[in-house]
PDB file of C-alpha atoms in Angstrom:
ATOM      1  CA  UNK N   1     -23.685 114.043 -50.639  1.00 86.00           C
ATOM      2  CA  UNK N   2     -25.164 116.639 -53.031  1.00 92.00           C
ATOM      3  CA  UNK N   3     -23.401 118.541 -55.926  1.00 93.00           C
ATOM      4  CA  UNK N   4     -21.210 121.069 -55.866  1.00 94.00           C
ATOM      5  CA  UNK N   5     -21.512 124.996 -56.968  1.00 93.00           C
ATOM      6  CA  UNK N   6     -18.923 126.098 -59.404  1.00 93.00           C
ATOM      7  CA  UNK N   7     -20.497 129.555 -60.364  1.00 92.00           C
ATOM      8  CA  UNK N   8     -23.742 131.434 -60.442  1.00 90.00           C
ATOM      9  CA  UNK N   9     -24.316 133.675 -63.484  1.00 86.00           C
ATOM     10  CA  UNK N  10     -25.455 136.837 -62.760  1.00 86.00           C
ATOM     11  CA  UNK N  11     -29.414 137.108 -63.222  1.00 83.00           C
ATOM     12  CA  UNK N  12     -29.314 133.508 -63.309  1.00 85.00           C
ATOM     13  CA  UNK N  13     -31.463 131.189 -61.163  1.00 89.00           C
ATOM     14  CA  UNK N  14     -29.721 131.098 -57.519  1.00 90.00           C
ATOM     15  CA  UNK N  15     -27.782 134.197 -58.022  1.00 91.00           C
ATOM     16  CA  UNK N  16     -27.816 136.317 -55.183  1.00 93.00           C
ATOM     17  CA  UNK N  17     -28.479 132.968 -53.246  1.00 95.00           C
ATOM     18  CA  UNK N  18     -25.796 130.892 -54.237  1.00 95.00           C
ATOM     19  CA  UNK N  19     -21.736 130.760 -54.253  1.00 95.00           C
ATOM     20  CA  UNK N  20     -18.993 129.111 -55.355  1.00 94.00           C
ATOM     21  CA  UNK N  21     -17.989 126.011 -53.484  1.00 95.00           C
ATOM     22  CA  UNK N  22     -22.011 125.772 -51.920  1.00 96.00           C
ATOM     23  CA  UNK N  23     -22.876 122.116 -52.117  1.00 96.00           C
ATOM     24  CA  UNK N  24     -26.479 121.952 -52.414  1.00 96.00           C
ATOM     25  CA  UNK N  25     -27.827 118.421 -50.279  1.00 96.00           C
ATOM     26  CA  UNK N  26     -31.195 118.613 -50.639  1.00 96.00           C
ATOM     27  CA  UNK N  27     -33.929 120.317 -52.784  1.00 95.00           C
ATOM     28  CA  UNK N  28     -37.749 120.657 -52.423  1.00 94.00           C
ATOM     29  CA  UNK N  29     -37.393 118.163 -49.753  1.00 94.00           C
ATOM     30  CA  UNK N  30     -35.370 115.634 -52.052  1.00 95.00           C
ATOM     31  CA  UNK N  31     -31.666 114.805 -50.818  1.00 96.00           C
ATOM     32  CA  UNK N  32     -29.653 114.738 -53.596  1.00 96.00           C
ATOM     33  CA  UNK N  33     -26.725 112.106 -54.185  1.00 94.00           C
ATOM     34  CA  UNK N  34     -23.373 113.049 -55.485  1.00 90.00           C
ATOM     35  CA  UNK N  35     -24.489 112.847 -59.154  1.00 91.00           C
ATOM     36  CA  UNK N  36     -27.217 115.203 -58.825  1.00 92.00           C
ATOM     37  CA  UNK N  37     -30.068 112.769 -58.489  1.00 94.00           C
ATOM     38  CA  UNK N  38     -32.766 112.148 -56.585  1.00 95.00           C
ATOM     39  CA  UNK N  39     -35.792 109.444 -56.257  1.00 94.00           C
ATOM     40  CA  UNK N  40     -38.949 110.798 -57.191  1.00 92.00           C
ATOM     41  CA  UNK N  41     -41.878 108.890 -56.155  1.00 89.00           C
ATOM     42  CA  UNK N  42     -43.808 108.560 -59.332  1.00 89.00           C
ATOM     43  CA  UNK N  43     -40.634 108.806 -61.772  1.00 88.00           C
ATOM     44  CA  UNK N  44     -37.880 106.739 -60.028  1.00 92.00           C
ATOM     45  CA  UNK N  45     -34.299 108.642 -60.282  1.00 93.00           C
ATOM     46  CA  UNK N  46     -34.439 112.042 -61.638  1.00 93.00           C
ATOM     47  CA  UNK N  47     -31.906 114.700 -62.185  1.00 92.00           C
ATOM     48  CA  UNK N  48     -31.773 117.711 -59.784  1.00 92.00           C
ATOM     49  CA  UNK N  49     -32.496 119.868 -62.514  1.00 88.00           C
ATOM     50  CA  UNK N  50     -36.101 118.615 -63.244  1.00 90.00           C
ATOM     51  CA  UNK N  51     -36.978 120.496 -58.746  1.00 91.00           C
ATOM     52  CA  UNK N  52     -35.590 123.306 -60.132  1.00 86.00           C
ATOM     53  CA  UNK N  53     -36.910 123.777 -64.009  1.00 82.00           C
ATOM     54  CA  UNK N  54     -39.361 120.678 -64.304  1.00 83.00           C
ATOM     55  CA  UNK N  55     -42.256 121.731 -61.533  1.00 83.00           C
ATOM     56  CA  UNK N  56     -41.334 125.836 -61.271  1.00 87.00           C
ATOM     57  CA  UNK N  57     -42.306 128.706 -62.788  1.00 85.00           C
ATOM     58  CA  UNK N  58     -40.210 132.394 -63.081  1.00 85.00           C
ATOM     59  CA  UNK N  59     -40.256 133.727 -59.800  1.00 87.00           C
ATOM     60  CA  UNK N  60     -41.269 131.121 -57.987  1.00 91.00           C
ATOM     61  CA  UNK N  61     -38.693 129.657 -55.343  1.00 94.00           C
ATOM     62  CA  UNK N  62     -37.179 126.552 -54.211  1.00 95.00           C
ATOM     63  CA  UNK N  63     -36.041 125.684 -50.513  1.00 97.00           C
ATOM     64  CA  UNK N  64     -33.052 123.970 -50.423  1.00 97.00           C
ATOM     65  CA  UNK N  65     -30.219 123.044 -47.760  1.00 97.00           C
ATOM     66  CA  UNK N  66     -26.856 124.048 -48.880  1.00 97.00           C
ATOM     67  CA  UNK N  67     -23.504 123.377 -47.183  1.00 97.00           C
ATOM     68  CA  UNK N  68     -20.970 126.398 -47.349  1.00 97.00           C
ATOM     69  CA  UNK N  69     -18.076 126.626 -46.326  1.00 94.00           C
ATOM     70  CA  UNK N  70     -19.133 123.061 -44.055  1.00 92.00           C
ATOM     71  CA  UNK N  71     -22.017 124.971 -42.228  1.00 97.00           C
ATOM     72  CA  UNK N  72     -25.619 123.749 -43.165  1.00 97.00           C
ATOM     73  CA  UNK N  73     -27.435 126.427 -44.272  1.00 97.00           C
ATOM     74  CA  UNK N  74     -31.665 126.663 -45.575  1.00 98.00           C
ATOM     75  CA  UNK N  75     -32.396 128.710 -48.651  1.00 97.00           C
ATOM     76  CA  UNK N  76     -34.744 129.322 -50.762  1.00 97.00           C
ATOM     77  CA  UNK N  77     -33.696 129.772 -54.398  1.00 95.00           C
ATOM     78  CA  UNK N  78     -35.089 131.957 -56.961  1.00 92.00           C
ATOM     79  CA  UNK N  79     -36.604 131.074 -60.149  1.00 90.00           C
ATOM     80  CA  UNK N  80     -35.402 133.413 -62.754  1.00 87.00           C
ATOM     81  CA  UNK N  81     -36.266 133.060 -66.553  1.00 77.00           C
ATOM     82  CA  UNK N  82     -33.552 132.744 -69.227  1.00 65.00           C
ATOM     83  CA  UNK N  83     -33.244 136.345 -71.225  1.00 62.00           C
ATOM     84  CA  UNK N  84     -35.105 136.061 -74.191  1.00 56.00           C
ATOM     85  CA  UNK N  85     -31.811 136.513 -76.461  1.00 54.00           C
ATOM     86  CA  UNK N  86     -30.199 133.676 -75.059  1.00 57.00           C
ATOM     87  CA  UNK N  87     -32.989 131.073 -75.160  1.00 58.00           C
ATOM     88  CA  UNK N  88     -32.325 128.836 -78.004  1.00 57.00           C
ATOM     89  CA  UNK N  89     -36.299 127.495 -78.175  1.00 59.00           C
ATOM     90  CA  UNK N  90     -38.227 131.144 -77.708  1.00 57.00           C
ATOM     91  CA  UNK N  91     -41.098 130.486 -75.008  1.00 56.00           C
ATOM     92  CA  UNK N  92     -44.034 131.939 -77.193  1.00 56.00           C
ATOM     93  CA  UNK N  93     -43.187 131.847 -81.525  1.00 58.00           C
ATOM     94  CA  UNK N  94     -46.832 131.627 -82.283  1.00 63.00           C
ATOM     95  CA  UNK N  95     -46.508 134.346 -84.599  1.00 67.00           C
ATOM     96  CA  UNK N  96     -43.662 133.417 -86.354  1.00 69.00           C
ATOM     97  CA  UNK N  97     -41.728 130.664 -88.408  1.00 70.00           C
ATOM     98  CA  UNK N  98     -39.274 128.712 -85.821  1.00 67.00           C
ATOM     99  CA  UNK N  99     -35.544 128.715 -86.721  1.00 69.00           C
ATOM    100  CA  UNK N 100     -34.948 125.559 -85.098  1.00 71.00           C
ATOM    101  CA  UNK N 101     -35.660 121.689 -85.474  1.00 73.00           C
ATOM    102  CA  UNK N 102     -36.339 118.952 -82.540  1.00 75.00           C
ATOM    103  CA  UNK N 103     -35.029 115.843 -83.603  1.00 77.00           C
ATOM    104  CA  UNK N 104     -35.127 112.912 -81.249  1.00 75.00           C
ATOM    105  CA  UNK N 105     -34.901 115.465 -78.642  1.00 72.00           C
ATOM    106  CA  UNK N 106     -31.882 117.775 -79.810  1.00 79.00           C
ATOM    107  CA  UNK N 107     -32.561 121.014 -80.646  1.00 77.00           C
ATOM    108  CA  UNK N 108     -31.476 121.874 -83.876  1.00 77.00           C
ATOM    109  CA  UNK N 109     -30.230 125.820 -84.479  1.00 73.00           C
TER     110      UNK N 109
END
């Protein structure tokens, strides 16, 4: 069970940490199933994204319990922040006019 690593993107969240062909069974204490998901007590099924982006801050970090290659391995991964150029919602716009639209959820560029 748990989902499989493809790539890590440098200065991305698990880089450093991470590699190609880890499978990642369990994070925060959750196993993960082979979609990704996990049962969260309060919220029912979730998806593994939400240990990772949904409770975390930048530069806080996750333990987790990767395979690679078939030995079982604890980490903890890193919390990194998206660079602001890349971010299609900025994190602070207080100060200026957005150029984007939420609509039912999508983000609109």
């Amino acid at each position: 069970h748990g989902i499989a690593i493809s790539r890590v993107l440098e200065g991305r969240t698990g880089y450093g940490v991470l590699e190609a062909g880890d499978v990642i069974a369990e994070l925060a204490g959750h196993d993960l199933d082979d979609e990704g998901m996990f049962d969260h007590p309060r919220h029912g099924r979730l998806y593994w994204t939400y240990l990772l982006y949904g409770t975390t801050h930048p530069g806080d970090e996750v333990p987790a319990k990767i395979y690679r290659k078939g030995k079982a391995m604890d980490v903890r991964i890193p919390i990194r922040s998206w660079p602001g150029d890349e971010n299609p919602v900025p994190l602070d716009s207080r100060d200026r006019r957005p150029n984007y639209m939420v609509v039912g959820g999508m983000v609109l560029l």
